[in-house]
Amino acid sequence: MSTDEPRNPLPGDSILPEPSAGPGVLRLLLGTQLRRLRETAGITPEQAGYEIRASRSKISRMEHGRVGFKQRDVADLLTLYGVSDDLSRSGILSLALQANAQGWWSKYGDILPGWFEAYLGLEAAATLIRSFDLQFVHGLFQTQGYARAVTVLGHRSAPADEIDRRVSLRMKRQDLLQASNGPLVWSVMDEAALRRPVGGHQVMLKQLKHLVDVAALPRVTVQIVPFRRGGHAGAGGSFTVLRFGQPDLPDVAYIEQLTSALYLERRADVDQYLEVMNRLSAEALTPIGTIRFLKEVIRDT
Amino acid sequence: MTSEGPSAGPGTRGAASGETAPAFDTSVAHVARVYDYWLGGKDNFAADRAAGDQAIAAYPDIVFSVRANRAFLARAVRYLAAEAGIRQFLDIGTGIPTANNTHEVAQDVAPPSRIVYVDNDPVVLAHARALLTSMPEGSTSCIDADLRDADTILRQAAAALDFAKPIAVLLMVILQHLDDDDDPYAVVASLMAAVPSGSYLAMTHPASDIAAEEMREMAQRLNKLMAEKVTFRGRAEVTRFFDGLELVEPGMVRVQEWRPNTEAEATSPAALWCGVARKP
């Protein structure tokens, strides 16, 4: 058993990324996908290995996301598995490319836990990010002041320069909101995230105004679930569902915990999160109602 | 910009308005999600996939039929925008957003196009409001209403569309959810009565007289598994929806035969009647 095996199995069919393994979850997703395609085509790991001049165990390592992918190997496997349409092929091949690439965040390696680094890989590859936030304004929408206040809360004893770098990492993530081929970001937030004055009154006021601006971006949707709606489907806590453009890649549900994170890709698990997300989106104020509501909250703040 | 009808919003439907959260149930198959499943989308749940598979077992070509329907939607909207000069669209039965949505095709031809999407499902509406965003020159908006209630649709659509100018009414695979007691002909007539001369009706309808046995079996299975029942109709019954309107070439035809762009579109299996007609 290799040292990066999880010690404590987690509930559900969770994917545990290997620590500091770059975009590990992307490799796992790709590996899972290749396994499904191979099994559907009725091809054994030996046959697949033969096709790319490799062993059965190399196929197994690829399918478990433990090794990188050579473009040529992936292309040959797709042909062997009968995947001929261009959309499916190019989707898988481009993910293979991204799974091998070093993310822009690699220079933050010293402050990035492996479980979060994997999330950044997924976030960068997603075409749709749906998030529910219960307590804090979504990370992609935070102002520098708000991000700093949240970071200090989580890292009370960290030196000033580490705090700076953590904040700058968060700001850098927000580039994808402006990127021409970036994902759609559809965020539902509990009113609590607006009312909790993180960083004090001035920081919060600036954050709320920023939220109005962000919500107007073409690829961003913000919906608030107001207190007056009473209880709601998201009482269990914050989570994110990531969707990828490749038709056969499953959605991934991401649930952050204090010292780790859960990545769920099994359909039965993800469906439950998707259902709650759908309920929340239908229960929340509409995007336009949300802008009106935000302006009211700004007046009260 | 994106705008909303005057009372559009969750929890505004009929007696369920106010503080009650909208009702929905993923344990029963839902037409929009079954359709999404057939199209290869990811917004469906176990019950939808089970119902979808039952239908596929009865009529395997349904997966091509739904794609042929989307392809027709794109061709019809492009025709309406580019050749008929239509700039306002009333798309009833939006469904879960996928590729080539009405506003994307229309605004690709004419960015100022205004599109009103109508659906009666709160989750579909949430998706539409979040994902069907307009180019800045035009507008998209969403109405929460049932096709049986044409008055509500017309009243709310008036907030976004100018009923003094031509409007294309789109009814893509939705009329099969109205049975004969719902008087679908009266519904279509009242929609078309509200739009001016030079307006259009574009429609697809599942056929009872193409692949007839398979389609009958599929309808029976869907009616057991889905809350929304289906009534498939034959050529003559579908043609009646165009009474008083002028069908453009090639008339009321199988969906593959309506101005296909490619050989693949022309030869795709599909058990759907379609037509595009102008109000004189």
Coordinates of C-alpha atoms in Angstrom, one line a residue, chain B residues 72-247:
Chain B
F72 CA -35.4 22.2 -35.8
L73 CA -35.7 24.8 -33.0
A74 CA -32.3 26.3 -34.1
R75 CA -33.3 26.2 -37.8
A76 CA -36.7 27.7 -37.2
V77 CA -35.4 30.5 -35.0
R78 CA -32.6 31.3 -37.4
Y79 CA -35.2 31.5 -40.3
L80 CA -37.5 33.7 -38.2
A81 CA -34.7 36.1 -37.2
A82 CA -32.8 36.2 -40.5
E83 CA -35.4 35.8 -43.2
A84 CA -38.7 36.8 -41.6
G85 CA -37.1 39.7 -39.6
I86 CA -38.6 38.7 -36.3
R87 CA -37.1 40.4 -33.2
Q88 CA -39.5 39.2 -30.5
F89 CA -39.9 35.6 -29.4
L90 CA -42.4 34.0 -27.0
D91 CA -40.9 30.5 -26.2
I92 CA -43.4 28.5 -24.2
G93 CA -42.0 25.3 -22.5
T94 CA -38.4 26.4 -22.0
G95 CA -37.1 23.3 -20.4
I96 CA -33.7 22.9 -18.8
P97 CA -31.2 25.1 -20.7
T98 CA -29.0 23.2 -23.2
A99 CA -27.0 24.2 -26.3
N100 CA -28.4 26.6 -28.9
N101 CA -31.1 28.1 -26.8
T102 CA -33.6 30.4 -28.5
H103 CA -32.0 33.7 -27.5
E104 CA -28.6 32.5 -28.5
V105 CA -29.7 31.6 -32.0
A106 CA -31.9 34.8 -32.4
Q107 CA -29.3 37.1 -30.9
D108 CA -26.6 35.6 -33.0
V109 CA -28.6 36.9 -36.0
A110 CA -29.9 40.1 -34.4
P111 CA -28.4 41.0 -30.9
P112 CA -31.4 43.3 -30.0
S113 CA -33.8 40.3 -30.1
R114 CA -36.1 40.1 -27.1
I115 CA -37.0 36.6 -25.8
V116 CA -39.6 35.7 -23.2
Y117 CA -39.3 32.2 -21.8
V118 CA -42.3 30.6 -20.2
D119 CA -42.3 27.5 -18.0
N120 CA -44.4 26.2 -15.1
D121 CA -41.6 24.4 -13.1
P122 CA -39.8 26.3 -10.4
V123 CA -36.5 24.5 -10.9
V124 CA -36.6 25.0 -14.7
L125 CA -37.3 28.7 -14.1
A126 CA -34.4 29.0 -11.7
H127 CA -32.1 27.5 -14.4
A128 CA -33.5 29.7 -17.0
R129 CA -33.1 32.9 -14.9
A130 CA -29.5 31.9 -14.1
L131 CA -28.3 30.6 -17.4
L132 CA -30.3 32.1 -20.2
T133 CA -28.7 35.5 -20.0
S134 CA -29.1 37.9 -22.8
M135 CA -26.6 39.9 -24.8
P136 CA -26.6 43.5 -23.6
E137 CA -28.4 44.8 -26.7
G138 CA -31.4 42.5 -26.3
S139 CA -33.3 41.0 -23.4
T140 CA -34.4 37.7 -22.0
S141 CA -37.0 37.3 -19.3
C142 CA -38.8 34.4 -17.7
I143 CA -42.5 33.9 -16.9
D144 CA -43.9 31.4 -14.5
A145 CA -47.1 30.2 -16.1
D146 CA -48.8 27.2 -17.5
L147 CA -49.6 26.9 -21.2
R148 CA -53.3 26.3 -20.3
D149 CA -53.4 29.8 -18.9
A150 CA -52.7 31.8 -22.1
D151 CA -54.1 35.0 -20.4
T152 CA -51.4 35.0 -17.8
I153 CA -48.7 34.4 -20.3
L154 CA -49.9 37.2 -22.6
R155 CA -50.4 39.6 -19.7
Q156 CA -46.9 39.0 -18.3
A157 CA -45.2 38.9 -21.7
A158 CA -46.5 42.4 -22.4
A159 CA -44.0 43.7 -19.9
A160 CA -41.1 42.6 -22.2
L161 CA -42.6 42.4 -25.7
D162 CA -44.3 45.0 -27.8
F163 CA -47.6 43.4 -29.0
A164 CA -48.0 46.0 -31.7
K165 CA -45.0 44.4 -33.5
P166 CA -44.6 40.9 -34.9
I167 CA -43.9 38.1 -32.4
A168 CA -42.9 34.5 -33.0
V169 CA -44.7 32.1 -30.7
L170 CA -42.7 28.9 -30.2
L171 CA -44.4 25.7 -29.0
M172 CA -41.7 23.1 -29.2
V173 CA -42.8 19.6 -28.0
I174 CA -45.2 21.0 -25.4
L175 CA -48.8 20.7 -26.9
Q176 CA -48.7 16.9 -26.3
H177 CA -49.0 17.8 -22.6
L178 CA -52.5 19.2 -23.2
D179 CA -55.1 16.6 -23.7
D180 CA -58.2 17.2 -25.7
D181 CA -60.1 18.3 -22.5
D182 CA -57.6 21.2 -22.2
D183 CA -58.7 22.3 -25.6
P184 CA -55.2 22.9 -27.1
Y185 CA -56.7 24.4 -30.3
A186 CA -58.3 27.2 -28.3
V187 CA -55.1 27.8 -26.4
V188 CA -53.1 28.2 -29.6
A189 CA -55.9 30.3 -31.1
S190 CA -55.9 32.7 -28.2
L191 CA -52.1 33.1 -28.3
M192 CA -52.2 33.8 -32.0
A193 CA -55.1 36.2 -31.7
A194 CA -53.1 38.4 -29.3
V195 CA -50.2 38.9 -31.8
P196 CA -50.4 41.2 -34.8
S197 CA -50.4 40.4 -38.5
G198 CA -46.9 39.3 -39.6
S199 CA -46.3 37.3 -36.5
Y200 CA -45.4 33.6 -36.6
L201 CA -46.2 30.3 -35.0
A202 CA -43.4 27.6 -34.9
M203 CA -44.3 24.2 -33.5
T204 CA -43.2 20.6 -33.1
H205 CA -45.5 17.9 -31.9
P206 CA -44.8 14.2 -31.3
A207 CA -46.6 12.0 -33.9
S208 CA -49.0 9.2 -33.3
D209 CA -48.8 8.2 -36.9
I210 CA -45.0 7.9 -37.4
A211 CA -43.5 4.7 -35.8
A212 CA -47.0 4.4 -34.5
E213 CA -46.7 1.2 -32.5
E214 CA -43.5 2.2 -30.8
M215 CA -44.8 5.7 -30.0
R216 CA -48.0 4.3 -28.6
E217 CA -46.0 2.0 -26.3
M218 CA -43.7 4.9 -25.2
A219 CA -46.7 7.1 -24.5
Q220 CA -48.3 4.4 -22.3
R221 CA -45.0 4.0 -20.3
L222 CA -44.4 7.7 -19.9
N223 CA -48.0 8.2 -18.7
K224 CA -47.4 5.6 -16.0
L225 CA -44.2 7.2 -14.8
M226 CA -44.5 10.9 -15.3
A227 CA -46.7 13.4 -13.6
E228 CA -47.2 15.3 -16.9
K229 CA -49.2 13.1 -19.3
V230 CA -48.7 13.0 -23.0
T231 CA -51.2 12.8 -25.9
F232 CA -49.5 12.2 -29.3
R233 CA -51.3 13.4 -32.4
G234 CA -51.5 12.5 -36.0
R235 CA -50.8 14.6 -39.1
A236 CA -54.3 16.0 -39.5
E237 CA -54.7 16.9 -35.9
V238 CA -51.4 18.7 -35.8
T239 CA -52.2 20.5 -39.1
R240 CA -55.3 21.9 -37.4
F241 CA -53.2 24.0 -35.0
F242 CA -52.2 26.1 -38.1
D243 CA -55.8 26.9 -39.1
G244 CA -56.0 30.5 -40.2
L245 CA -52.2 30.8 -40.6
E246 CA -50.0 30.5 -43.8
L247 CA -47.5 27.7 -43.5

